[in-house]
Amino acid sequence: MTTPGTGEPRLRTPAHRVSPRAKHWWALRSALGTLVALVPQVAVAGFFPDFAQLMLVTGVLTVVVGVAHLVVVPRMRFALHRWEITDDAVHTLTGWLRLEWRIAPISRVQTVDTDRGPLQRAFGLSSVTVTTASSSGALTIDGLAADDAVALADRLTRATEHLGGDAT
């Protein structure tokens, strides 16, 4: 399907990637998740010596899966995650195992929020969440450079102010 009069496809991959620093943020989150999974295994092995061998096996499996996740997932997410704001819509493509492509018309945008958790701040990153009048929920763009997130939120806020109405 093409845009009338232009010959350009209406549905296309969004143009912008997230910040390359997002790979490091996602990798750190993966490593922390693996550590969280290992803590109870170490505790069980320490308090219940009869289960120490089983906990060693599950611990090794946890480390193998955790390292694989740490190496593969951040790179895949970075390669796949895209976003774009046009005059008409907010476009996002997210995921790594299951891809989700979302398009929200600017006229349906209700709120625009930025979020910077402690790990994001450490990497100079931020997320932008666009809430719409949709049953599918908000669109979130994770892993943006902090300055880009502020500029994006400002642009979306200005675009929705010009439309007026209540975005329903």
PDB file of C-alpha atoms in Angstrom:
ATOM      1  CA  MET A   1       0.000   0.000   0.000  1.00  0.00           C
ATOM      2  CA  THR A   2       1.390   3.408  -0.925  1.00  0.00           C
ATOM      3  CA  THR A   3       0.715   6.948   0.174  1.00  0.00           C
ATOM      4  CA  PRO A   4      -1.615   8.580  -2.377  1.00  0.00           C
ATOM      5  CA  GLY A   5       0.278  10.793  -4.804  1.00  0.00           C
ATOM      6  CA  THR A   6       3.772   9.953  -3.521  1.00  0.00           C
ATOM      7  CA  GLY A   7       4.333   6.327  -4.407  1.00  0.00           C
ATOM      8  CA  GLU A   8       5.989   5.842  -0.964  1.00  0.00           C
ATOM      9  CA  PRO A   9       4.927   2.922   1.200  1.00  0.00           C
ATOM     10  CA  ARG A  10       2.618   3.906   4.078  1.00  0.00           C
ATOM     11  CA  LEU A  11       3.872   1.131   6.320  1.00  0.00           C
ATOM     12  CA  ARG A  12       7.629   1.075   6.567  1.00  0.00           C
ATOM     13  CA  THR A  13      10.277   0.500   9.174  1.00  0.00           C
ATOM     14  CA  PRO A  14      10.610   3.564  11.427  1.00  0.00           C
ATOM     15  CA  ALA A  15      13.692   5.620  10.543  1.00  0.00           C
ATOM     16  CA  HIS A  16      15.512   6.160  13.858  1.00  0.00           C
ATOM     17  CA  ARG A  17      17.519   3.786  16.029  1.00  0.00           C
ATOM     18  CA  VAL A  18      17.815   4.148  19.775  1.00  0.00           C
ATOM     19  CA  SER A  19      21.123   5.282  21.299  1.00  0.00           C
ATOM     20  CA  PRO A  20      24.015   2.807  20.944  1.00  0.00           C
ATOM     21  CA  ARG A  21      24.442   3.149  24.728  1.00  0.00           C
ATOM     22  CA  ALA A  22      21.147   1.252  25.079  1.00  0.00           C
ATOM     23  CA  LYS A  23      23.052  -1.974  24.325  1.00  0.00           C
ATOM     24  CA  HIS A  24      25.105  -1.457  27.482  1.00  0.00           C
ATOM     25  CA  TRP A  25      22.016  -0.605  29.546  1.00  0.00           C
ATOM     26  CA  TRP A  26      20.202  -3.734  28.333  1.00  0.00           C
ATOM     27  CA  ALA A  27      23.325  -5.862  28.948  1.00  0.00           C
ATOM     28  CA  LEU A  28      23.639  -4.575  32.519  1.00  0.00           C
ATOM     29  CA  ARG A  29      19.947  -5.274  33.158  1.00  0.00           C
ATOM     30  CA  SER A  30      20.475  -8.791  31.821  1.00  0.00           C
ATOM     31  CA  ALA A  31      23.491  -9.353  34.074  1.00  0.00           C
ATOM     32  CA  LEU A  32      21.593  -8.063  37.110  1.00  0.00           C
ATOM     33  CA  GLY A  33      18.673 -10.365  36.278  1.00  0.00           C
ATOM     34  CA  THR A  34      21.039 -13.324  36.140  1.00  0.00           C
ATOM     35  CA  LEU A  35      22.514 -12.372  39.515  1.00  0.00           C
ATOM     36  CA  VAL A  36      19.027 -12.087  41.016  1.00  0.00           C
ATOM     37  CA  ALA A  37      18.264 -15.595  39.753  1.00  0.00           C
ATOM     38  CA  LEU A  38      21.521 -16.943  41.236  1.00  0.00           C
ATOM     39  CA  VAL A  39      21.059 -15.535  44.753  1.00  0.00           C
ATOM     40  CA  PRO A  40      18.309 -17.976  45.834  1.00  0.00           C
ATOM     41  CA  GLN A  41      20.259 -20.885  44.367  1.00  0.00           C
ATOM     42  CA  VAL A  42      23.346 -19.947  46.381  1.00  0.00           C
ATOM     43  CA  ALA A  43      21.191 -19.459  49.498  1.00  0.00           C
ATOM     44  CA  VAL A  44      19.566 -22.876  49.122  1.00  0.00           C
ATOM     45  CA  ALA A  45      22.968 -24.506  48.590  1.00  0.00           C
ATOM     46  CA  GLY A  46      24.292 -22.780  51.707  1.00  0.00           C
ATOM     47  CA  PHE A  47      21.364 -23.543  54.011  1.00  0.00           C
ATOM     48  CA  PHE A  48      20.517 -27.001  52.670  1.00  0.00           C
ATOM     49  CA  PRO A  49      23.729 -28.892  51.872  1.00  0.00           C
ATOM     50  CA  ASP A  50      21.723 -31.880  50.609  1.00  0.00           C
ATOM     51  CA  PHE A  51      20.655 -29.708  47.658  1.00  0.00           C
ATOM     52  CA  ALA A  52      24.103 -28.237  46.966  1.00  0.00           C
ATOM     53  CA  GLN A  53      24.798 -30.467  43.955  1.00  0.00           C
ATOM     54  CA  LEU A  54      21.397 -29.707  42.412  1.00  0.00           C
ATOM     55  CA  MET A  55      21.951 -25.984  43.010  1.00  0.00           C
ATOM     56  CA  LEU A  56      25.359 -26.239  41.339  1.00  0.00           C
ATOM     57  CA  VAL A  57      23.728 -27.723  38.225  1.00  0.00           C
ATOM     58  CA  THR A  58      20.927 -25.134  38.172  1.00  0.00           C
ATOM     59  CA  GLY A  59      23.460 -22.382  38.886  1.00  0.00           C
ATOM     60  CA  VAL A  60      25.602 -23.398  35.915  1.00  0.00           C
ATOM     61  CA  LEU A  61      22.499 -23.490  33.693  1.00  0.00           C
ATOM     62  CA  THR A  62      21.472 -20.063  34.977  1.00  0.00           C
ATOM     63  CA  VAL A  63      24.919 -18.648  34.178  1.00  0.00           C
ATOM     64  CA  VAL A  64      24.966 -20.204  30.684  1.00  0.00           C
ATOM     65  CA  VAL A  65      21.504 -18.869  29.845  1.00  0.00           C
ATOM     66  CA  GLY A  66      22.342 -15.509  31.462  1.00  0.00           C
ATOM     67  CA  VAL A  67      25.549 -15.080  29.474  1.00  0.00           C
ATOM     68  CA  ALA A  68      23.785 -16.062  26.240  1.00  0.00           C
ATOM     69  CA  HIS A  69      21.036 -13.533  27.017  1.00  0.00           C
ATOM     70  CA  LEU A  70      23.612 -10.857  27.868  1.00  0.00           C
ATOM     71  CA  VAL A  71      25.530 -11.404  24.628  1.00  0.00           C
ATOM     72  CA  VAL A  72      22.630 -11.879  22.194  1.00  0.00           C
ATOM     73  CA  VAL A  73      19.607  -9.884  23.366  1.00  0.00           C
ATOM     74  CA  PRO A  74      21.075  -6.349  23.643  1.00  0.00           C
ATOM     75  CA  ARG A  75      22.521  -6.629  20.132  1.00  0.00           C
ATOM     76  CA  MET A  76      19.262  -7.978  18.715  1.00  0.00           C
ATOM     77  CA  ARG A  77      17.190  -5.301  20.431  1.00  0.00           C
ATOM     78  CA  PHE A  78      19.491  -2.572  19.146  1.00  0.00           C
ATOM     79  CA  ALA A  79      19.348  -3.975  15.612  1.00  0.00           C
ATOM     80  CA  LEU A  80      15.546  -4.160  15.680  1.00  0.00           C
ATOM     81  CA  HIS A  81      14.314  -1.255  17.819  1.00  0.00           C
ATOM     82  CA  ARG A  82      13.232   1.728  15.781  1.00  0.00           C
ATOM     83  CA  TRP A  83      11.115   4.821  16.280  1.00  0.00           C
ATOM     84  CA  GLU A  84       9.917   7.765  14.247  1.00  0.00           C
ATOM     85  CA  ILE A  85       7.643  10.754  14.665  1.00  0.00           C
ATOM     86  CA  THR A  86       5.974  12.068  11.528  1.00  0.00           C
ATOM     87  CA  ASP A  87       3.487  14.899  11.149  1.00  0.00           C
ATOM     88  CA  ASP A  88       0.717  12.310  11.373  1.00  0.00           C
ATOM     89  CA  ALA A  89       1.833   9.552  13.744  1.00  0.00           C
ATOM     90  CA  VAL A  90       4.209   8.023  16.270  1.00  0.00           C
ATOM     91  CA  HIS A  91       5.814   4.826  14.940  1.00  0.00           C
ATOM     92  CA  THR A  92       7.607   2.245  17.094  1.00  0.00           C
ATOM     93  CA  LEU A  93       9.137  -1.150  16.400  1.00  0.00           C
ATOM     94  CA  THR A  94      10.229  -3.025  19.530  1.00  0.00           C
ATOM     95  CA  GLY A  95      11.027  -6.505  20.775  1.00  0.00           C
ATOM     96  CA  TRP A  96      13.645  -9.146  20.131  1.00  0.00           C
ATOM     97  CA  LEU A  97      11.827 -12.465  20.092  1.00  0.00           C
ATOM     98  CA  ARG A  98       8.370 -11.157  19.261  1.00  0.00           C
ATOM     99  CA  LEU A  99       8.375  -7.883  17.330  1.00  0.00           C
ATOM    100  CA  GLU A 100       5.702  -5.305  18.002  1.00  0.00           C
ATOM    101  CA  TRP A 101       5.096  -2.571  15.445  1.00  0.00           C
ATOM    102  CA  ARG A 102       2.855   0.208  16.722  1.00  0.00           C
ATOM    103  CA  ILE A 103       1.541   3.290  14.976  1.00  0.00           C
ATOM    104  CA  ALA A 104      -0.425   5.903  16.899  1.00  0.00           C
ATOM    105  CA  PRO A 105      -1.939   8.914  15.154  1.00  0.00           C
ATOM    106  CA  ILE A 106      -0.784  12.229  16.649  1.00  0.00           C
ATOM    107  CA  SER A 107      -4.457  13.149  17.041  1.00  0.00           C
ATOM    108  CA  ARG A 108      -4.846  10.259  19.535  1.00  0.00           C
ATOM    109  CA  VAL A 109      -1.918  11.238  21.797  1.00  0.00           C
ATOM    110  CA  GLN A 110      -3.115  12.065  25.301  1.00  0.00           C
ATOM    111  CA  THR A 111       0.074  12.318  27.359  1.00  0.00           C
ATOM    112  CA  VAL A 112       3.813  12.264  26.763  1.00  0.00           C
ATOM    113  CA  ASP A 113       6.089  11.224  29.630  1.00  0.00           C
ATOM    114  CA  THR A 114       9.827  10.792  30.014  1.00  0.00           C
ATOM    115  CA  ASP A 115      11.391   8.365  32.461  1.00  0.00           C
ATOM    116  CA  ARG A 116      15.005   8.038  33.645  1.00  0.00           C
ATOM    117  CA  GLY A 117      15.709   5.269  36.118  1.00  0.00           C
ATOM    118  CA  PRO A 118      19.053   5.053  37.923  1.00  0.00           C
ATOM    119  CA  LEU A 119      20.603   2.700  35.377  1.00  0.00           C
ATOM    120  CA  GLN A 120      19.355   4.833  32.497  1.00  0.00           C
ATOM    121  CA  ARG A 121      20.842   7.950  34.114  1.00  0.00           C
ATOM    122  CA  ALA A 122      24.174   6.139  34.482  1.00  0.00           C
ATOM    123  CA  PHE A 123      24.224   5.617  30.707  1.00  0.00           C
ATOM    124  CA  GLY A 124      22.745   9.025  29.814  1.00  0.00           C
ATOM    125  CA  LEU A 125      19.534   7.430  28.560  1.00  0.00           C
ATOM    126  CA  SER A 126      15.829   8.030  28.922  1.00  0.00           C
ATOM    127  CA  SER A 127      12.501   6.538  27.839  1.00  0.00           C
ATOM    128  CA  VAL A 128       9.535   8.321  26.304  1.00  0.00           C
ATOM    129  CA  THR A 129       6.050   6.940  26.874  1.00  0.00           C
ATOM    130  CA  VAL A 130       3.216   8.114  24.641  1.00  0.00           C
ATOM    131  CA  THR A 131      -0.236   7.400  26.050  1.00  0.00           C
ATOM    132  CA  THR A 132      -3.001   7.273  23.501  1.00  0.00           C
ATOM    133  CA  ALA A 133      -6.717   6.710  23.335  1.00  0.00           C
ATOM    134  CA  SER A 134      -6.094   3.060  22.507  1.00  0.00           C
ATOM    135  CA  SER A 135      -6.961  -0.206  24.195  1.00  0.00           C
ATOM    136  CA  SER A 136      -3.491  -1.473  23.221  1.00  0.00           C
ATOM    137  CA  GLY A 137      -1.892   0.772  25.804  1.00  0.00           C
ATOM    138  CA  ALA A 138       0.933   3.259  25.657  1.00  0.00           C
ATOM    139  CA  LEU A 139       3.840   3.266  23.209  1.00  0.00           C
ATOM    140  CA  THR A 140       7.250   3.356  24.852  1.00  0.00           C
ATOM    141  CA  ILE A 141      10.538   4.232  23.226  1.00  0.00           C
ATOM    142  CA  ASP A 142      13.332   2.917  25.461  1.00  0.00           C
ATOM    143  CA  GLY A 143      17.027   3.659  25.164  1.00  0.00           C
ATOM    144  CA  LEU A 144      16.967   7.201  23.825  1.00  0.00           C
ATOM    145  CA  ALA A 145      19.779   9.618  24.570  1.00  0.00           C
ATOM    146  CA  ALA A 146      18.463  11.854  27.368  1.00  0.00           C
ATOM    147  CA  ASP A 147      18.596  15.028  25.245  1.00  0.00           C
ATOM    148  CA  ASP A 148      16.819  13.289  22.371  1.00  0.00           C
ATOM    149  CA  ALA A 149      14.062  12.135  24.735  1.00  0.00           C
ATOM    150  CA  VAL A 150      13.470  15.678  25.982  1.00  0.00           C
ATOM    151  CA  ALA A 151      13.378  17.026  22.423  1.00  0.00           C
ATOM    152  CA  LEU A 152      11.021  14.238  21.347  1.00  0.00           C
ATOM    153  CA  ALA A 153       8.656  14.845  24.272  1.00  0.00           C
ATOM    154  CA  ASP A 154       8.682  18.562  23.505  1.00  0.00           C
ATOM    155  CA  ARG A 155       7.971  17.968  19.808  1.00  0.00           C
ATOM    156  CA  LEU A 156       5.065  15.619  20.565  1.00  0.00           C
ATOM    157  CA  THR A 157       3.624  17.976  23.156  1.00  0.00           C
ATOM    158  CA  ARG A 158       3.732  20.891  20.710  1.00  0.00           C
ATOM    159  CA  ALA A 159       2.196  18.791  17.930  1.00  0.00           C
ATOM    160  CA  THR A 160      -0.728  17.717  20.114  1.00  0.00           C
ATOM    161  CA  GLU A 161      -1.316  21.269  21.407  1.00  0.00           C
ATOM    162  CA  HIS A 162      -1.880  22.484  17.836  1.00  0.00           C
ATOM    163  CA  LEU A 163      -4.526  19.813  17.207  1.00  0.00           C
ATOM    164  CA  GLY A 164      -6.745  20.722  20.154  1.00  0.00           C
ATOM    165  CA  GLY A 165      -9.543  18.358  21.203  1.00  0.00           C
ATOM    166  CA  ASP A 166      -9.359  15.625  23.796  1.00  0.00           C
ATOM    167  CA  ALA A 167      -7.579  12.884  21.744  1.00  0.00           C
ATOM    168  CA  THR A 168     -10.492  10.474  21.919  1.00  0.00           C
TER     169      THR A 168
END
